Amino acid sequence: MPVSSQAVTVRAPGKINLHLGVGPVREDGYHPLDTVYQAVSLYDDVTVSTSAVWSVDVKPIGDVDISGVPLDETNIAVRAGRLLTTHHGIDRRAAIGISKGIPVAGGMAGGSADAAATLVALDRLWDLQTTDEDLLAIAAELGSDVPFSLLGGTAHGTGRGELVEQVADAGTWWWVVVPNAEGLSTGDVYRAFDARDPQPADPSDVVLAALAVADLGALAGALRNDLQAPALGLRPGLRDTEADLRDAGARATLLSGSGPTFLGLVDDQDAAHEVREAMLDAGHEGVVVATGPVAGCHLVDYA
Ligand code: C5P
């Protein structure tokens, strides 16, 4: 394996939460979660090369609207790079190029994917040999969803979402993903949740049981997201998206994470494409098909 690569590209998947149980806010301001993550086939590709200064360049894949992505040092990919160099006590910088296939600010952890991919790519570019344990710890510092992006597959998430453990998933699941032109702030959705007299987070058992035996009907009945009601309260128009997905033939619907992306669970790949067409006909833009589970962050190119 060459240690003198000029550029390294790492692919990171977006995620959905098949169960998102949220409890009352903790003293540190975060909410305890009992969640089931699934990595799905919408990807960001992150390419890094050594440079005199940190920089970020973003290109869309397909119809993804990248206008909300920061291009300065507040971008989470730069924060990831800085944290990795601090961890190793080295003074290096990189140019970071992101090809974006994950909807921006959509509740699919696109920023977290970029952070995770940057960690893995820079580790390889500079041959840092960071341990998995350290990578996961740095990831958790960057955001609650970042460790899952490293892991991929299907996982049970606890703590504030940063404690992740792979679970049995015997299925290949098909989703129709309906982004929304206007992103939702995760913090705002959690605050709306707080105003609704929260109860302790519901456990993920029913979803985990359905996944283990690939029972589509059981999964369709078990999908649950405690952030859905507060997000719909902030954005009532999303109810129309949900109704359109049902009319288009989705077996079940679900808000993705803190939204506003909506998901339709469908029977198979053919149904996914039919439902996607119907959603486009109904006037929704940027609708894509995704399948899961897929792998977490992985190297796709080095030169
Ligand atoms: O961890 P991350 O930076 O992704 O979180 C973004 C925001 O989402 C936090 O500032 C917090 O407002 C909210 N959050 C939360 N509880 C969690 C995860 C996120 O309140 N478990």
Short mmCIF file of C-alpha atoms and ligand atoms in Angstrom, two decimals:
data_model
loop_
_atom_site.label_atom_id
_atom_site.label_comp_id
_atom_site.label_asym_id
_atom_site.label_seq_id
_atom_site.Cartn_x
_atom_site.Cartn_y
_atom_site.Cartn_z
CA MET A 1 0.00 0.00 0.00
CA PRO A 2 1.61 3.30 -1.04
CA VAL A 3 1.95 5.81 1.78
CA SER A 4 2.61 8.68 -0.63
CA SER A 5 -0.88 8.97 -2.19
CA GLN A 6 -1.64 12.31 -3.82
CA ALA A 7 -5.42 12.05 -3.42
CA VAL A 8 -7.76 9.68 -1.61
CA THR A 9 -11.51 9.30 -2.17
CA VAL A 10 -13.81 7.82 0.46
CA ARG A 11 -17.53 7.14 -0.04
CA ALA A 12 -19.97 7.64 2.86
CA PRO A 13 -23.66 6.66 2.91
CA GLY A 14 -26.65 8.66 4.09
CA LYS A 15 -28.74 7.20 6.90
CA ILE A 16 -32.33 6.83 7.88
CA ASN A 17 -33.73 6.05 11.32
CA LEU A 18 -36.23 3.18 11.23
CA HIS A 19 -37.04 3.81 14.87
CA LEU A 20 -36.24 7.11 16.55
CA GLY A 21 -37.25 7.02 20.20
CA VAL A 22 -36.39 10.31 21.93
CA GLY A 23 -36.48 10.95 25.70
CA PRO A 24 -36.60 14.18 27.75
CA VAL A 25 -33.59 16.50 27.31
CA ARG A 26 -30.47 15.66 29.39
CA GLU A 27 -28.48 18.12 31.50
CA ASP A 28 -25.92 18.52 28.68
CA GLY A 29 -28.68 19.72 26.30
CA TYR A 30 -28.77 16.50 24.25
CA HIS A 31 -31.66 14.05 24.16
CA PRO A 32 -31.29 10.36 25.02
CA LEU A 33 -32.06 8.25 21.95
CA ASP A 34 -33.08 4.66 21.34
CA THR A 35 -32.74 4.43 17.59
CA VAL A 36 -32.20 2.03 14.70
CA TYR A 37 -29.99 3.42 11.95
CA GLN A 38 -29.84 2.03 8.43
CA ALA A 39 -27.23 3.17 5.89
CA VAL A 40 -28.82 3.68 2.45
CA SER A 41 -27.52 3.96 -1.10
CA LEU A 42 -27.32 7.75 -1.37
CA TYR A 43 -23.66 8.70 -1.08
CA ASP A 44 -21.27 11.58 -0.69
CA ASP A 45 -17.78 11.02 -2.15
CA VAL A 46 -15.04 12.95 -0.36
CA THR A 47 -11.65 13.46 -2.04
CA VAL A 48 -8.74 14.87 -0.04
CA SER A 49 -5.28 16.05 -1.08
CA THR A 50 -2.59 17.83 0.92
CA SER A 51 -2.69 21.62 0.58
CA ALA A 52 -1.22 24.75 2.20
CA VAL A 53 -4.66 25.76 3.52
CA TRP A 54 -7.92 24.06 4.41
CA SER A 55 -10.50 24.40 1.64
CA VAL A 56 -13.85 22.87 0.67
CA ASP A 57 -15.35 22.46 -2.78
CA VAL A 58 -18.81 20.94 -3.27
CA LYS A 59 -20.43 19.51 -6.42
CA PRO A 60 -23.94 18.04 -6.66
CA ILE A 61 -24.71 14.51 -7.82
CA GLY A 62 -27.97 14.53 -9.80
CA ASP A 63 -30.54 17.03 -8.53
CA VAL A 64 -29.13 17.56 -5.03
CA ASP A 65 -29.46 21.21 -3.98
CA ILE A 66 -26.07 22.19 -2.50
CA SER A 67 -26.84 25.86 -1.86
CA GLY A 68 -26.98 25.34 1.92
CA VAL A 69 -23.50 23.80 2.26
CA PRO A 70 -20.91 26.09 3.93
CA LEU A 71 -17.72 26.48 1.88
CA ASP A 72 -15.57 27.92 4.65
CA GLU A 73 -13.88 26.46 7.72
CA THR A 74 -17.22 26.00 9.50
CA ASN A 75 -17.89 23.04 7.17
CA ILE A 76 -17.96 19.90 9.32
CA ALA A 77 -15.46 18.21 6.98
CA VAL A 78 -12.84 20.85 7.85
CA ARG A 79 -13.68 20.50 11.53
CA ALA A 80 -13.12 16.75 11.13
CA GLY A 81 -9.74 17.35 9.50
CA ARG A 82 -8.65 19.75 12.22
CA LEU A 83 -9.72 17.39 14.99
CA LEU A 84 -7.77 14.52 13.40
CA THR A 85 -4.59 16.62 13.11
CA THR A 86 -4.97 17.81 16.71
CA HIS A 87 -5.42 14.22 17.85
CA HIS A 88 -2.12 13.23 16.19
CA GLY A 89 -0.31 16.47 17.09
CA ILE A 90 0.54 17.22 13.46
CA ASP A 91 0.30 20.46 11.49
CA ARG A 92 -1.14 19.57 8.07
CA ARG A 93 -3.97 20.87 5.92
CA ALA A 94 -5.95 19.53 3.01
CA ALA A 95 -8.18 20.48 0.11
CA ILE A 96 -11.50 18.64 0.52
CA GLY A 97 -13.72 17.99 -2.49
CA ILE A 98 -17.24 16.72 -1.83
CA SER A 99 -19.55 15.18 -4.46
CA LYS A 100 -22.94 15.31 -2.83
CA GLY A 101 -25.63 12.70 -3.40
CA ILE A 102 -27.22 12.96 0.07
CA PRO A 103 -29.93 15.65 0.45
CA VAL A 104 -28.59 18.69 2.37
CA ALA A 105 -30.08 19.51 5.81
CA GLY A 106 -32.62 16.78 5.15
CA GLY A 107 -32.32 14.53 8.21
CA MET A 108 -30.16 11.98 6.38
CA ALA A 109 -26.85 12.90 8.03
CA GLY A 110 -25.16 14.24 4.92
CA GLY A 111 -22.85 16.51 6.92
CA SER A 112 -22.03 13.63 9.25
CA ALA A 113 -21.20 11.48 6.22
CA ASP A 114 -18.75 14.13 5.00
CA ALA A 115 -17.10 14.32 8.43
CA ALA A 116 -16.74 10.54 8.67
CA ALA A 117 -15.42 10.23 5.12
CA THR A 118 -12.90 13.03 5.73
CA LEU A 119 -11.55 11.25 8.81
CA VAL A 120 -11.08 7.99 6.91
CA ALA A 121 -9.64 9.70 3.81
CA LEU A 122 -7.09 11.83 5.70
CA ASP A 123 -6.10 8.89 7.86
CA ARG A 124 -5.21 7.04 4.66
CA LEU A 125 -3.70 10.04 2.81
CA TRP A 126 -1.27 10.74 5.65
CA ASP A 127 -0.90 7.10 6.76
CA LEU A 128 -1.88 8.03 10.32
CA GLN A 129 -3.10 4.54 11.28
CA THR A 130 -5.67 5.90 13.70
CA THR A 131 -7.24 3.05 15.69
CA ASP A 132 -10.93 2.27 15.14
CA GLU A 133 -11.59 3.19 18.77
CA ASP A 134 -9.99 6.61 18.34
CA LEU A 135 -11.77 7.21 15.01
CA LEU A 136 -15.13 6.48 16.67
CA ALA A 137 -14.29 8.80 19.59
CA ILE A 138 -13.28 11.65 17.24
CA ALA A 139 -16.43 10.99 15.20
CA ALA A 140 -18.63 11.24 18.30
CA GLU A 141 -17.03 14.59 19.15
CA LEU A 142 -18.00 15.89 15.70
CA GLY A 143 -21.68 14.92 15.92
CA SER A 144 -24.11 12.34 17.24
CA ASP A 145 -24.58 10.63 13.83
CA VAL A 146 -20.93 10.55 12.73
CA PRO A 147 -19.94 7.23 14.37
CA PHE A 148 -22.79 5.47 12.55
CA SER A 149 -21.57 6.80 9.23
CA LEU A 150 -18.23 5.08 9.86
CA LEU A 151 -19.99 1.83 10.74
CA GLY A 152 -22.80 1.62 8.15
CA GLY A 153 -25.11 -1.39 7.74
CA THR A 154 -27.92 -1.42 10.28
CA ALA A 155 -27.20 -0.49 13.88
CA HIS A 156 -28.82 0.16 17.23
CA GLY A 157 -27.95 3.63 18.50
CA THR A 158 -28.10 4.77 22.13
CA GLY A 159 -26.67 7.59 24.26
CA ARG A 160 -27.23 10.72 22.16
CA GLY A 161 -26.99 8.47 19.10
CA GLU A 162 -23.20 8.14 19.17
CA LEU A 163 -23.07 4.68 20.77
CA VAL A 164 -23.63 2.27 17.90
CA GLU A 165 -23.79 -1.49 17.68
CA GLN A 166 -24.37 -3.52 14.52
CA VAL A 167 -27.65 -5.52 14.53
CA ALA A 168 -29.04 -8.41 12.46
CA ASP A 169 -30.80 -7.23 9.30
CA ALA A 170 -31.86 -10.03 6.94
CA GLY A 171 -33.66 -7.75 4.49
CA THR A 172 -32.92 -5.68 1.41
CA TRP A 173 -35.24 -2.74 1.89
CA TRP A 174 -36.39 -0.25 -0.74
CA TRP A 175 -37.14 3.38 0.00
CA VAL A 176 -38.46 6.34 -1.96
CA VAL A 177 -36.75 9.47 -0.67
CA VAL A 178 -38.59 12.80 -1.00
CA PRO A 179 -36.37 15.79 -0.17
CA ASN A 180 -37.78 19.21 0.62
CA ALA A 181 -36.45 22.43 -0.87
CA GLU A 182 -36.26 24.10 2.54
CA GLY A 183 -34.08 22.34 5.15
CA LEU A 184 -35.10 22.05 8.81
CA SER A 185 -32.74 22.86 11.70
CA THR A 186 -32.19 19.81 13.92
CA GLY A 187 -32.00 22.08 16.98
CA ASP A 188 -35.36 23.70 16.16
CA VAL A 189 -37.06 20.31 15.83
CA TYR A 190 -35.66 19.15 19.18
CA ARG A 191 -36.91 22.38 20.81
CA ALA A 192 -40.38 21.78 19.36
CA PHE A 193 -40.14 18.24 20.74
CA ASP A 194 -39.31 19.64 24.23
CA ALA A 195 -42.48 21.73 24.17
CA ARG A 196 -44.59 18.56 23.85
CA ASP A 197 -44.16 16.99 27.33
CA PRO A 198 -41.72 14.24 26.29
CA GLN A 199 -41.83 10.76 27.80
CA PRO A 200 -38.90 8.30 28.17
CA ALA A 201 -37.70 7.02 24.78
CA ASP A 202 -39.54 3.95 23.48
CA PRO A 203 -37.30 0.93 22.86
CA SER A 204 -36.49 -0.28 19.34
CA ASP A 205 -37.46 -3.95 19.95
CA VAL A 206 -40.29 -4.27 17.42
CA VAL A 207 -38.24 -2.83 14.55
CA LEU A 208 -35.21 -4.95 15.50
CA ALA A 209 -37.36 -8.12 15.50
CA ALA A 210 -38.82 -7.28 12.04
CA LEU A 211 -35.34 -6.63 10.59
CA ALA A 212 -33.89 -9.86 11.97
CA VAL A 213 -36.41 -11.97 9.99
CA ALA A 214 -36.88 -9.56 7.04
CA ASP A 215 -40.64 -9.20 7.71
CA LEU A 216 -41.75 -6.31 5.48
CA GLY A 217 -45.29 -6.13 6.87
CA ALA A 218 -44.01 -6.05 10.45
CA LEU A 219 -41.43 -3.38 9.61
CA ALA A 220 -44.04 -1.26 7.82
CA GLY A 221 -46.20 -1.36 10.96
CA ALA A 222 -43.33 -0.65 13.34
CA LEU A 223 -41.62 2.39 11.76
CA ARG A 224 -41.67 5.23 14.29
CA ASN A 225 -40.08 8.63 14.71
CA ASP A 226 -40.71 10.74 17.82
CA LEU A 227 -39.48 13.84 15.95
CA GLN A 228 -42.15 13.48 13.26
CA ALA A 229 -44.99 15.23 15.15
CA PRO A 230 -42.84 18.23 16.20
CA ALA A 231 -41.37 18.53 12.69
CA LEU A 232 -44.85 18.44 11.14
CA GLY A 233 -45.90 21.07 13.66
CA LEU A 234 -43.12 23.35 12.38
CA ARG A 235 -43.80 22.48 8.73
CA PRO A 236 -47.50 21.54 8.27
CA GLY A 237 -47.06 21.31 4.48
CA LEU A 238 -45.15 18.05 5.00
CA ARG A 239 -48.49 16.35 5.70
CA ASP A 240 -49.25 16.72 1.98
CA THR A 241 -45.95 15.01 1.11
CA GLU A 242 -46.87 12.15 3.41
CA ALA A 243 -50.36 11.85 1.88
CA ASP A 244 -48.89 11.94 -1.64
CA LEU A 245 -46.50 9.10 -0.76
CA ARG A 246 -49.39 6.96 0.47
CA ASP A 247 -51.46 7.79 -2.63
CA ALA A 248 -48.45 6.87 -4.78
CA GLY A 249 -48.45 3.39 -3.26
CA ALA A 250 -45.92 3.48 -0.39
CA ARG A 251 -46.54 0.75 2.17
CA ALA A 252 -45.53 3.01 5.04
CA THR A 253 -44.23 6.54 5.43
CA LEU A 254 -41.73 8.05 7.83
CA LEU A 255 -39.97 11.35 8.43
CA SER A 256 -36.21 10.89 8.08
CA GLY A 257 -34.46 11.87 11.34
CA SER A 258 -35.30 15.49 12.15
CA GLY A 259 -36.62 16.00 8.59
CA PRO A 260 -37.78 17.46 6.35
CA THR A 261 -36.99 14.54 3.99
CA PHE A 262 -39.88 12.04 3.86
CA LEU A 263 -39.43 8.32 3.21
CA GLY A 264 -41.76 5.78 1.69
CA LEU A 265 -41.13 2.08 2.37
CA VAL A 266 -42.05 0.03 -0.70
CA ASP A 267 -42.19 -3.69 -1.57
CA ASP A 268 -39.30 -3.96 -4.02
CA GLN A 269 -37.17 -2.16 -6.59
CA ASP A 270 -39.94 -2.03 -9.24
CA ALA A 271 -42.40 -0.56 -6.76
CA ALA A 272 -39.77 1.99 -5.74
CA HIS A 273 -39.46 3.27 -9.31
CA GLU A 274 -43.25 3.36 -9.77
CA VAL A 275 -43.76 5.34 -6.57
CA ARG A 276 -40.91 7.68 -7.51
CA GLU A 277 -42.54 8.39 -10.89
CA ALA A 278 -45.89 9.06 -9.22
CA MET A 279 -44.26 11.48 -6.76
CA LEU A 280 -42.54 13.34 -9.60
CA ASP A 281 -45.90 13.51 -11.43
CA ALA A 282 -47.42 14.96 -8.24
CA GLY A 283 -44.91 17.81 -8.46
CA HIS A 284 -42.21 16.72 -5.97
CA GLU A 285 -38.63 17.48 -7.01
CA GLY A 286 -35.41 15.57 -6.44
CA VAL A 287 -37.23 12.31 -5.56
CA VAL A 288 -34.80 9.36 -5.55
CA VAL A 289 -34.82 5.62 -4.90
CA ALA A 290 -32.53 4.17 -2.23
CA THR A 291 -31.87 0.71 -0.86
CA GLY A 292 -30.37 -0.40 2.43
CA PRO A 293 -28.50 -1.59 4.29
CA VAL A 294 -25.22 -0.64 2.59
CA ALA A 295 -21.63 -0.37 3.79
CA GLY A 296 -20.30 2.47 5.93
CA CYS A 297 -17.40 4.73 4.91
CA HIS A 298 -15.07 2.98 2.51
CA LEU A 299 -12.14 3.77 0.27
CA VAL A 300 -13.07 3.98 -3.41
CA ASP A 301 -9.97 5.53 -4.97
CA TYR A 302 -6.41 6.58 -4.30
CA ALA A 303 -3.89 7.92 -6.74
O1 C5P B 1 -24.73 15.99 17.66
P1 C5P B 1 -25.14 16.96 16.60
O2 C5P B 1 -24.15 18.10 16.45
O3 C5P B 1 -25.44 16.31 15.29
O4 C5P B 1 -26.51 17.60 17.09
C1 C5P B 1 -27.06 18.75 16.49
C2 C5P B 1 -28.13 19.32 17.42
O5 C5P B 1 -29.20 18.40 17.54
C3 C5P B 1 -27.65 19.52 18.87
O6 C5P B 1 -27.10 20.79 19.06
C4 C5P B 1 -28.91 19.36 19.66
O7 C5P B 1 -29.67 20.54 19.62
C5 C5P B 1 -29.69 18.33 18.87
N1 C5P B 1 -29.55 16.94 19.37
C6 C5P B 1 -30.16 16.60 20.55
N2 C5P B 1 -30.08 15.31 21.01
C7 C5P B 1 -29.43 14.37 20.30
C8 C5P B 1 -28.79 14.70 19.09
C9 C5P B 1 -28.88 16.00 18.65
O8 C5P B 1 -30.77 17.44 21.21
N3 C5P B 1 -29.40 13.11 20.76
#
